[in-house]
mmCIF file of C-alpha atoms in Angstrom:
data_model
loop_
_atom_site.group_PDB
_atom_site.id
_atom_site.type_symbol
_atom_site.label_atom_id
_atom_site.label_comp_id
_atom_site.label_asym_id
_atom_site.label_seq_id
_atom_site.Cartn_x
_atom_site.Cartn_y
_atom_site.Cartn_z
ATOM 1 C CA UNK A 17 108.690 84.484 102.921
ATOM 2 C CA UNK A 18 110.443 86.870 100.974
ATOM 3 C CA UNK A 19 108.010 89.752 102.310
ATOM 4 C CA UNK A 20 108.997 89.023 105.573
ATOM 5 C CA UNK A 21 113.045 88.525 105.062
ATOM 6 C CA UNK A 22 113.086 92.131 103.108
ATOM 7 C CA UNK A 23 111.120 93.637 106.345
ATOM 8 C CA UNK A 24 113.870 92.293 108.585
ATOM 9 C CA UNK A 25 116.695 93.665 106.460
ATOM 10 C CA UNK A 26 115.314 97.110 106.300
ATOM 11 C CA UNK A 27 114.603 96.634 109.868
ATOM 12 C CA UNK A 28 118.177 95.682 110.472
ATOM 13 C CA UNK A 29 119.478 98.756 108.134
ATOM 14 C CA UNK A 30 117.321 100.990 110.459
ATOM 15 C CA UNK A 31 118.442 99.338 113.660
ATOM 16 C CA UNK A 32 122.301 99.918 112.407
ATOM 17 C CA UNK A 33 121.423 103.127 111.596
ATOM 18 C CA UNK A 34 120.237 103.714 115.101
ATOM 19 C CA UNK A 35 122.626 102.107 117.225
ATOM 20 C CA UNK A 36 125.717 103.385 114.928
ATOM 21 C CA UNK A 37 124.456 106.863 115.639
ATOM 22 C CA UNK A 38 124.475 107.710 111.665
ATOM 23 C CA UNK A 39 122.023 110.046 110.445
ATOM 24 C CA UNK A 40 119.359 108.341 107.969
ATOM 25 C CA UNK A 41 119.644 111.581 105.784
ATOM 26 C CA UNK A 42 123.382 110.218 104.828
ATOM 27 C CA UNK A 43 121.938 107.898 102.909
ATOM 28 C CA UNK A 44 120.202 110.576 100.736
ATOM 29 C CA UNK A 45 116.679 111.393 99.354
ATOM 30 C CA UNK A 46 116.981 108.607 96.293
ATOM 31 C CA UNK A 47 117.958 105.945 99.040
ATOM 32 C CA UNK A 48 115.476 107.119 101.709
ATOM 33 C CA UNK A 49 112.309 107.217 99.263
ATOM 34 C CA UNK A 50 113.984 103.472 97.561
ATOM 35 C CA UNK A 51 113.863 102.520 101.029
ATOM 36 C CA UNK A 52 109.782 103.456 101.378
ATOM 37 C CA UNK A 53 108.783 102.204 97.600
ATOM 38 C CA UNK A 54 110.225 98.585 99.333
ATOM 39 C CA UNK A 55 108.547 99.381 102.511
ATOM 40 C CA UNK A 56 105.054 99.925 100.841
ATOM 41 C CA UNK A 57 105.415 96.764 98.670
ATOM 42 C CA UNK A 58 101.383 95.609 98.266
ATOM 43 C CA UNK A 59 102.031 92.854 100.263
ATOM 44 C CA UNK A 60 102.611 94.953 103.171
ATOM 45 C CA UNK A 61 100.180 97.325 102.878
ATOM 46 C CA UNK A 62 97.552 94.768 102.211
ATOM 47 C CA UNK A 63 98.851 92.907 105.746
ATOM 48 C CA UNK A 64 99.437 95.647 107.574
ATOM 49 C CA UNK A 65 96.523 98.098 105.993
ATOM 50 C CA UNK A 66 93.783 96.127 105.491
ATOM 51 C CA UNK A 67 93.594 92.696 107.261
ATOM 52 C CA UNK A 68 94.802 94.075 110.690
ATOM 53 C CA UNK A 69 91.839 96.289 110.735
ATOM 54 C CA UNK A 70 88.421 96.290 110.854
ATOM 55 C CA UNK A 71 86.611 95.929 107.809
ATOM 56 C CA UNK A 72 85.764 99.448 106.146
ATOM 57 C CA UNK A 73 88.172 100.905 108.626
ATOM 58 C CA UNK A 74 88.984 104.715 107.797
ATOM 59 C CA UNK A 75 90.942 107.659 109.547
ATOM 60 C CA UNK A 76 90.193 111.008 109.540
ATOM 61 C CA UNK A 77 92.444 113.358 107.608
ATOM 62 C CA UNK A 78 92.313 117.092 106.304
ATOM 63 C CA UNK A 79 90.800 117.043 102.528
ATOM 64 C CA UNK A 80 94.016 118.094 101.691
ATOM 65 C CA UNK A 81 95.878 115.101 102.962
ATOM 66 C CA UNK A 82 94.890 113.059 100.390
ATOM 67 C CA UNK A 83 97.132 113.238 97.218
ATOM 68 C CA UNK A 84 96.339 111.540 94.042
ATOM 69 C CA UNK A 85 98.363 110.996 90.803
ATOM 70 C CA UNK A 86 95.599 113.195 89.337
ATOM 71 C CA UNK A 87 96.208 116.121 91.526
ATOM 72 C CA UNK A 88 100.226 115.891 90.717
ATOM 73 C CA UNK A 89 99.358 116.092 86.860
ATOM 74 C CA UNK A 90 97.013 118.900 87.610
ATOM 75 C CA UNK A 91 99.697 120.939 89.232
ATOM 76 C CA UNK A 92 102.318 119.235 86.679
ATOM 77 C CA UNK A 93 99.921 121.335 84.146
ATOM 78 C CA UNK A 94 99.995 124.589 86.134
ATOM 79 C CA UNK A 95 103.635 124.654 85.621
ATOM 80 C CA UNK A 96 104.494 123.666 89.180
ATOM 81 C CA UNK A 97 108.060 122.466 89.594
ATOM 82 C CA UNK A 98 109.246 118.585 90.462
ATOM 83 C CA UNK A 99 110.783 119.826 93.419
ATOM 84 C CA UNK A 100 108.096 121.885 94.635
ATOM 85 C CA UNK A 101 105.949 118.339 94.198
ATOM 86 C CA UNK A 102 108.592 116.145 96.075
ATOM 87 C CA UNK A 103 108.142 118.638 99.124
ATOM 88 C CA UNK A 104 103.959 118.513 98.760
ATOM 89 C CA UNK A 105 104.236 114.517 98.298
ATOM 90 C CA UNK A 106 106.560 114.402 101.518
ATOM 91 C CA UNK A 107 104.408 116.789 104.181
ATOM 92 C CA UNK A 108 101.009 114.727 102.734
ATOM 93 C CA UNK A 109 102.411 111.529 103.284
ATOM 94 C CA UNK A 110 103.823 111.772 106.443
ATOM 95 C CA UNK A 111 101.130 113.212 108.080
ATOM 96 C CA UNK A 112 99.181 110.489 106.764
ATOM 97 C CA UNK A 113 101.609 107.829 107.647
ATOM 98 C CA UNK A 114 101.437 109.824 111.119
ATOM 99 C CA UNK A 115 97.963 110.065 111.688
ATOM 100 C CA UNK A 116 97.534 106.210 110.656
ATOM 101 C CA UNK A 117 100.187 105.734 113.856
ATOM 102 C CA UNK A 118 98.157 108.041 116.085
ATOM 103 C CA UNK A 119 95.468 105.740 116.013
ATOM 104 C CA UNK A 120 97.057 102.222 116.884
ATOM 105 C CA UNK A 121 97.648 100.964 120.138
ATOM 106 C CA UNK A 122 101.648 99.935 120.489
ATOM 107 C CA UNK A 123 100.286 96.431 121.054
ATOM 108 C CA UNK A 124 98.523 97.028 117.620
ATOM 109 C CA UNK A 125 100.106 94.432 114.803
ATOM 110 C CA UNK A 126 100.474 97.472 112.443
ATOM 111 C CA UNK A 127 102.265 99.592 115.251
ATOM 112 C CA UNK A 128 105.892 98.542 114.454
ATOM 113 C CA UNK A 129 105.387 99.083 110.566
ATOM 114 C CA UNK A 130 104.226 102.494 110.958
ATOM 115 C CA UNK A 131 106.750 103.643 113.608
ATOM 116 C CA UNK A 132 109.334 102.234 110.775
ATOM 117 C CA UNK A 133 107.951 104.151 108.066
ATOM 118 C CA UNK A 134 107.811 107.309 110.011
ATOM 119 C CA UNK A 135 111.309 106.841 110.782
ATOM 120 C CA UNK A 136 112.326 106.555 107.019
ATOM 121 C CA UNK A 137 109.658 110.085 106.592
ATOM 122 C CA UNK A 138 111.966 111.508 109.825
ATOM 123 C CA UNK A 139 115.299 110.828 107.750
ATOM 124 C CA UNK A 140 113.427 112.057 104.679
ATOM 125 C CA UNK A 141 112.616 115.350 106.285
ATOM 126 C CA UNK A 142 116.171 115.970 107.244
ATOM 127 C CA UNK A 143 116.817 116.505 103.108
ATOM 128 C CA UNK A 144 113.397 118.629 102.997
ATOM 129 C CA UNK A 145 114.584 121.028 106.145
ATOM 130 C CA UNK A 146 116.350 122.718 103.466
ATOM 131 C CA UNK A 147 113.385 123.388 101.405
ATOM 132 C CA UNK A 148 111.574 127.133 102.490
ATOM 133 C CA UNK A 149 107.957 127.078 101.761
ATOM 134 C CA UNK A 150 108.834 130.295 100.401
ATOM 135 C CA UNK A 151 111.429 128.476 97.615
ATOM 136 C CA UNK A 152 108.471 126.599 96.645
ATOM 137 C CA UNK A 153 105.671 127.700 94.769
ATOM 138 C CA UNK A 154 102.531 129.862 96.117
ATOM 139 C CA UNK A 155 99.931 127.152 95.460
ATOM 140 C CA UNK A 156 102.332 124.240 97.242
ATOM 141 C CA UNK A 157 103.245 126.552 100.285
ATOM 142 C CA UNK A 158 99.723 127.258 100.905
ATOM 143 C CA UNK A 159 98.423 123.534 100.788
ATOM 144 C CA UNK A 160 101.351 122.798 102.818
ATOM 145 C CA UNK A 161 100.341 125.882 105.049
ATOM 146 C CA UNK A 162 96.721 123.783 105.177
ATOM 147 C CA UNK A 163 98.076 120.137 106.135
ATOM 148 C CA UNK A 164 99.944 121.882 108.986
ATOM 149 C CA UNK A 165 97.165 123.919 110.023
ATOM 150 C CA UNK A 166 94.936 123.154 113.170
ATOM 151 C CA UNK A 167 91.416 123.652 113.587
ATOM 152 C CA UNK A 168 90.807 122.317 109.816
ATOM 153 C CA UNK A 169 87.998 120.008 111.633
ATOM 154 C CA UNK A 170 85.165 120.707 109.002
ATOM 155 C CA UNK A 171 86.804 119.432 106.238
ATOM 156 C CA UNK A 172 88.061 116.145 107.332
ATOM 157 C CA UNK A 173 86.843 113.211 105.355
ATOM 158 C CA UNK A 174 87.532 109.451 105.982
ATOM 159 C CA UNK A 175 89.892 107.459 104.288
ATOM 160 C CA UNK A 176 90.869 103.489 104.627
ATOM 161 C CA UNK A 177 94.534 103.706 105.551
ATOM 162 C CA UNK A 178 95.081 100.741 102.469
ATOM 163 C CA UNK A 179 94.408 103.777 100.332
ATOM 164 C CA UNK A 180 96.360 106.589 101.924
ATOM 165 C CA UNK A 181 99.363 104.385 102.108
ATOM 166 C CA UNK A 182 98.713 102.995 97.628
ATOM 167 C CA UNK A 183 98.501 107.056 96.912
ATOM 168 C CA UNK A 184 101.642 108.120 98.898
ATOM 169 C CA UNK A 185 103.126 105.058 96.562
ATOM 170 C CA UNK A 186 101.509 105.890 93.382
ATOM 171 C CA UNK A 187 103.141 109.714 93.959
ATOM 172 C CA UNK A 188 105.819 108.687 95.065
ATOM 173 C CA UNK A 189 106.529 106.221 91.715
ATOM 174 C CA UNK A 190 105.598 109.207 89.883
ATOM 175 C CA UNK A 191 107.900 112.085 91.171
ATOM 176 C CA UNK A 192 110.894 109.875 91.719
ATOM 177 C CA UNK A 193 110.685 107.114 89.230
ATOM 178 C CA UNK A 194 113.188 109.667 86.471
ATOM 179 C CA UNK A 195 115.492 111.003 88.991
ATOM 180 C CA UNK A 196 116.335 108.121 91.103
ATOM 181 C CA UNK A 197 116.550 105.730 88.361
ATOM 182 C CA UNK A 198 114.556 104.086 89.449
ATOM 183 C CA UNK A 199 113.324 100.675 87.201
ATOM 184 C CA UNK A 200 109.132 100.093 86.461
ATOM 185 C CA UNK A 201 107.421 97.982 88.377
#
């Protein structure tokens, strides 16, 4: 019950934001990526994820699409900077919150909660249009450089979108957990 009264507030905060004509980005990166650690609760990607899809459902997305808590600490130990992580963690996980939405009918159960969520990655882009590949570092700009690419069809692999959705969440806790002040959970 409370799962479902939390998605109709954040629904309702979007809707306001919509019809008010205010910019999402107001609210500011800490809000926008508080608004997606709520979003992804394990409830909701469990519902939405898992048990309104087949069983051993998977996508296709770019090798590179996939970002794990291990590959932030391996590019945590190459000296690569929190910001220049934020902006990787933000072009991975939308285009795997938008290739999960390429795939589902609008009649599809899981339709509505991935439209929502690539609204909040819209807004969240907004306070990344700032960013310059080139005011990021070399290794970063280039995987970025990959995601965006086309024509990357021989190294695909196929992930559950349960799992694509619990990394973006895992990163997500990990790179903004200090700066947003965000509590433990």
């Amino acid at each position: 019950m409370a799962t479902v009264n939390m998605q109709q507030g954040y629904t309702a905060i979007l809707w306001v934001l919509a019809v008010l004509g205010v910019e999402a980005t107001a609210l500011g990166e800490c809000e926008l990526t508080h608004l997606l650690q709520d979003k992804l609760q394990y409830e909701m990607r469990l519902q939405y994820m898992k048990h309104y899809f087949p069983i051993d459902y998977t996508v296709q997305v770019q090798y590179e699409e996939v970002l794990r808590p291990s590959n932030i600490t391996r590019l945590r130990n190459r000296t690569v900077s929190e910001v220049a992580l934020q902006y990787l963690w933000f072009h991975v996980s939308s285009q795997a919150v938008l290739r999960i939405h390429e795939v589902l009918p609008e009649k599809h159960p899981s339709w509505k909660y991935t439209q929502e969520l690539c609204q909040l990655f819209d807004a969240l882009g907004k306070e990344y249009s700032k960013y310059w590949q080139t005011d990021v570092e070399v290794v970063v700009a280039d995987l970025v450089k990959l995601i965006h690419s086309a024509g990357m069809e021989s190294r695909r692999k196929a992930v559950r979108p349960k799992a694509l959705l619990d990394n973006c969440l895992k990163v997500m806790r990990m790179l903004y957990r200090a700066p947003c002040w965000w509590e433990s959970t």
